[in-house]
Amino acid sequence: MDDFPYLCRDPYGEAVRYGMEKQYDASFRENVICARAIEQAIRDYSDEVNGGLAEGCVQSVLERYGFKRVNFVLANSLQELKKSACDHLVSDETYQWGRRTFVPEDGRFNRYYTVDTAARLLEGFVQQARKAYQTLGLFEPEHCVGDRCQQDYTGKVLVLSPDMLQESCWTPRSQLWRAAGGFGCSPTASGRAVYATRLEDGEQTRWDRADFIGVLDEQYLPDWAREKLEELQAQKQSAPAMDGMG
């Protein structure tokens, strides 16, 4: 899957304050076009006999706009629907899914990229999008353990949020990092930096604490990742001896 145009998650006022008005405008226009594309896909795939959507409705939209933007537009649509008299027509589970994607309250702007369709068809599209996302096999909050607001990350295997990666890099292997240090490892420190090593290839990068979903529950640690951890530990133990060699 190719990478997609930048998605701005800030409200208009924040974007202007940080000199990102052009990026906001471009992202906003893409959100609006994406919402209209979802409406067209729903019209094209509406199953009048069963009153739902035919399979494959979501595919062309995801290929054009990507999961990040589609999920953002869908979450915004659910957020707006929740304010209406039709809010009861969508399940609590679907609303809970929508709340996992933060969409800022942005005054009159939110309504422009709200999907205008029947509630049951919106929910059907959300269900197809969720199913497509699940096929990626990415690590989610349910694969993590403990309260991340209270955990020390030092030495732990962390799950990087997919939002921090280009969609072409959305694989479980790209998400697993071992925290080496940094003030951001501590839940009480004022610093945010977490210096970590990607288990897949040993790449070392600085992230912010908030970039991680949490600490991976060991029961979900793949065999390949366990082997990489053992390699990193062996390298750490041998480093002092190597430094002392003439």
C-alpha positions as a printed Julia matrix, in Angstrom:
246×3 Matrix{Float64}:
   0.0     0.0    0.0
   1.34    3.43  -0.93
   1.74    6.22   1.59
  -0.9     8.92   1.73
  -1.17   12.72   2.12
  -0.53   14.2    5.56
  -3.43   13.94   8.03
  -3.67   16.95  10.34
  -5.24   16.02  13.69
  -5.12   19.52  15.19
  -8.07   21.96  15.21
  -7.84   24.96  12.94
  -6.83   27.38  15.69
  -3.9    25.2   16.77
  -2.75   24.75  13.19
  -2.7    28.53  12.66
  -0.86   29.07  15.94
   1.93   26.71  14.87
   2.19   28.04  11.31
   0.57   24.96   9.75
  -2.46   26.6    8.16
  -1.58   25.33   4.66
  -1.15   21.77   5.93
  -4.47   22.03   7.75
  -6.26   23.3    4.65
  -4.86   20.53   2.47
  -5.74   17.88   5.04
  -9.22   19.32   5.55
  -9.93   19.23   1.82
  -8.77   15.61   1.67
 -11.04   14.76   4.62
 -14.03   16.27   2.83
 -13.28   14.41  -0.4
 -12.82   11.18   1.56
 -16.22   11.61   3.24
 -17.87   12.11  -0.16
 -16.05    9.01  -1.49
 -17.41    6.96   1.41
 -20.93    8.19   0.64
 -20.51    7.19  -3.02
 -19.16    3.76  -2.09
 -22.14    3.21   0.21
 -24.52    4.13  -2.61
 -22.71    1.8   -4.99
 -22.67   -1.15  -2.59
 -26.04   -0.76  -0.89
 -27.83   -4.1   -0.73
 -31.49   -3.15  -1.09
 -32.65   -6.71  -0.49
 -30.92   -7.15   2.86
 -30.83   -3.48   3.81
 -27.08   -3.44   4.35
 -23.83   -3.17   2.4
 -22.38   -5.71   0.01
 -18.9    -7.02   0.74
 -16.02   -4.99  -0.68
 -17.61   -1.59  -0.13
 -14.65   -0.29   1.86
 -11.83   -1.53  -0.35
 -11.6     1.18  -3.0
 -11.86    3.94  -0.38
  -9.05    2.43   1.7
  -6.87    2.07  -1.37
  -7.35    5.74  -2.21
  -7.23    7.35   1.23
  -5.67    4.84   3.63
  -6.72    3.62   7.05
  -5.59    6.71   8.96
  -7.81    9.15   7.08
 -10.73    6.77   6.63
 -10.75    5.97  10.35
 -10.47    9.69  11.16
 -13.43   10.57   8.93
 -15.49    7.68  10.29
 -14.68    8.62  13.9
 -15.71   12.21  13.16
 -18.98   10.98  11.6
 -19.77    8.88  14.67
 -18.91   11.82  16.93
 -21.35   14.02  15.04
 -24.02   11.3   14.93
 -23.79   10.95  18.7
 -25.07   14.53  19.0
 -28.16   13.86  16.88
 -31.56   12.35  17.55
 -30.42    9.23  15.66
 -27.6     8.38  18.05
 -29.44    5.3   19.34
 -29.33    3.68  15.88
 -25.62    2.82  16.25
 -24.27    0.31  18.77
 -22.2     1.28  21.8
 -19.41   -0.96  20.52
 -19.17    1.07  17.31
 -19.11    4.33  19.26
 -16.36    2.93  21.47
 -14.35    2.06  18.39
 -14.78    5.62  17.11
 -13.52    7.11  20.37
 -10.19    5.33  19.91
  -9.4     7.84  17.15
  -9.11   11.36  18.51
 -11.01   13.96  16.47
 -10.89   17.54  17.8
 -14.06   19.55  18.2
 -13.42   22.09  15.48
 -16.5    24.26  15.42
 -18.31   24.29  12.12
 -15.53   22.41  10.31
 -16.4    18.94  11.62
 -19.7    18.79   9.78
 -18.04   19.19   6.38
 -16.32   15.81   6.6
 -19.19   13.96   8.24
 -20.46   11.05   6.16
 -24.07   11.8    5.22
 -25.84    8.44   5.12
 -28.23    6.29   7.12
 -26.91    5.28  10.54
 -27.15    1.54   9.79
 -25.16    1.99   6.56
 -22.51    4.06   8.35
 -22.19    1.31  10.95
 -21.96   -1.3    8.2
 -19.12    0.62   6.57
 -17.35    0.95   9.93
 -17.63   -2.8   10.44
 -16.06   -3.48   7.05
 -13.24   -1.0    7.78
 -12.57   -2.65  11.14
 -12.48   -6.09   9.54
 -10.01   -4.91   6.9
  -7.82   -3.34   9.6
  -7.82   -6.52  11.67
  -6.38   -8.49   8.76
  -3.16   -6.48   9.19
  -2.58   -8.24  12.51
  -1.23   -5.13  14.24
  -0.7    -4.95  17.99
  -3.42   -3.03  19.82
  -4.01   -1.78  23.41
  -5.52   -5.15  24.31
  -2.11   -6.73  23.64
  -0.48   -4.52  26.29
  -0.27   -5.02  30.03
  -0.6    -2.64  32.98
  -1.35    1.07  33.15
   1.0     2.89  30.82
   0.57    6.1   32.84
   2.27    4.4   35.78
   4.85    2.13  34.11
   8.58    2.59  33.79
   9.44    1.69  30.2
  13.16    1.05  30.71
  14.15   -2.32  29.27
  10.57   -3.16  28.3
   9.24   -4.23  24.9
   6.97   -1.41  23.76
   4.24   -1.29  21.13
   4.57    1.71  18.82
   1.3     3.29  17.72
   0.59    2.7   14.01
  -0.12    6.44  13.77
   3.62    7.03  14.07
   4.38    4.91  11.0
   3.74    5.35   7.31
   1.06    2.91   6.26
   3.51    1.11   3.99
   5.31    0.13   7.22
   2.2    -1.14   9.03
   3.37   -4.56  10.18
   3.56   -6.08  13.66
   7.34   -6.31  13.27
   7.63   -2.54  12.83
   5.74   -1.92  16.08
   7.98   -3.72  18.56
  10.74   -1.68  20.21
  12.91   -2.22  23.29
  13.27    0.89  25.43
  16.91    1.61  26.29
  16.51    4.81  28.28
  15.55    8.46  28.25
  13.58   10.64  30.65
  10.36    9.6   28.91
  10.76    6.05  30.22
   9.75    7.31  33.65
   6.03    8.02  34.14
   6.83   10.9   36.49
   9.69   12.65  34.66
   9.08   15.93  32.86
  11.05   14.75  29.82
   9.34   12.83  27.03
  12.22   11.23  25.12
  12.38    7.44  24.89
  15.45    5.99  23.17
  14.55    2.61  21.75
  15.77   -0.16  19.47
  13.49   -1.75  16.91
  13.6    -5.5   17.41
  13.12   -6.26  13.73
  16.39   -4.76  12.52
  18.19   -3.07  15.42
  17.4     0.48  14.29
  17.82    2.97  17.15
  15.51    5.99  17.3
  14.21    8.63  19.69
  10.47    8.62  20.29
   8.16   10.45  22.67
   6.55    8.45  25.47
   3.1     9.19  24.02
   4.08    7.55  20.72
   3.77    4.11  22.32
   0.52    2.27  23.04
   2.11    0.56  26.04
   4.18   -2.4   27.25
   3.61   -5.61  25.31
   2.11   -8.45  27.33
   4.74  -11.19  27.26
   2.21  -13.79  26.18
   1.97  -11.99  22.81
   5.75  -11.76  22.27
   6.52  -13.58  18.99
   9.34  -16.12  18.85
  11.35  -13.99  16.44
  11.16  -11.03  18.86
  12.22  -13.22  21.79
  15.3   -14.28  19.8
  16.12  -10.65  18.98
  15.88   -9.73  22.67
  18.33  -12.49  23.53
  20.71  -11.15  20.87
  20.48   -7.62  22.26
  21.11   -8.9   25.79
  24.14  -10.87  24.62
  25.54   -7.8   22.84
  25.05   -5.71  25.98
  26.86   -8.25  28.15
  29.78   -8.57  25.74
  30.25   -4.84  25.19
  32.44   -4.13  28.3
  34.76   -7.03  27.46
  35.14   -5.77  23.92
  35.9    -2.24  25.14
  38.71   -3.62  27.27
  40.42   -5.49  24.44
  43.61   -4.03  23.11
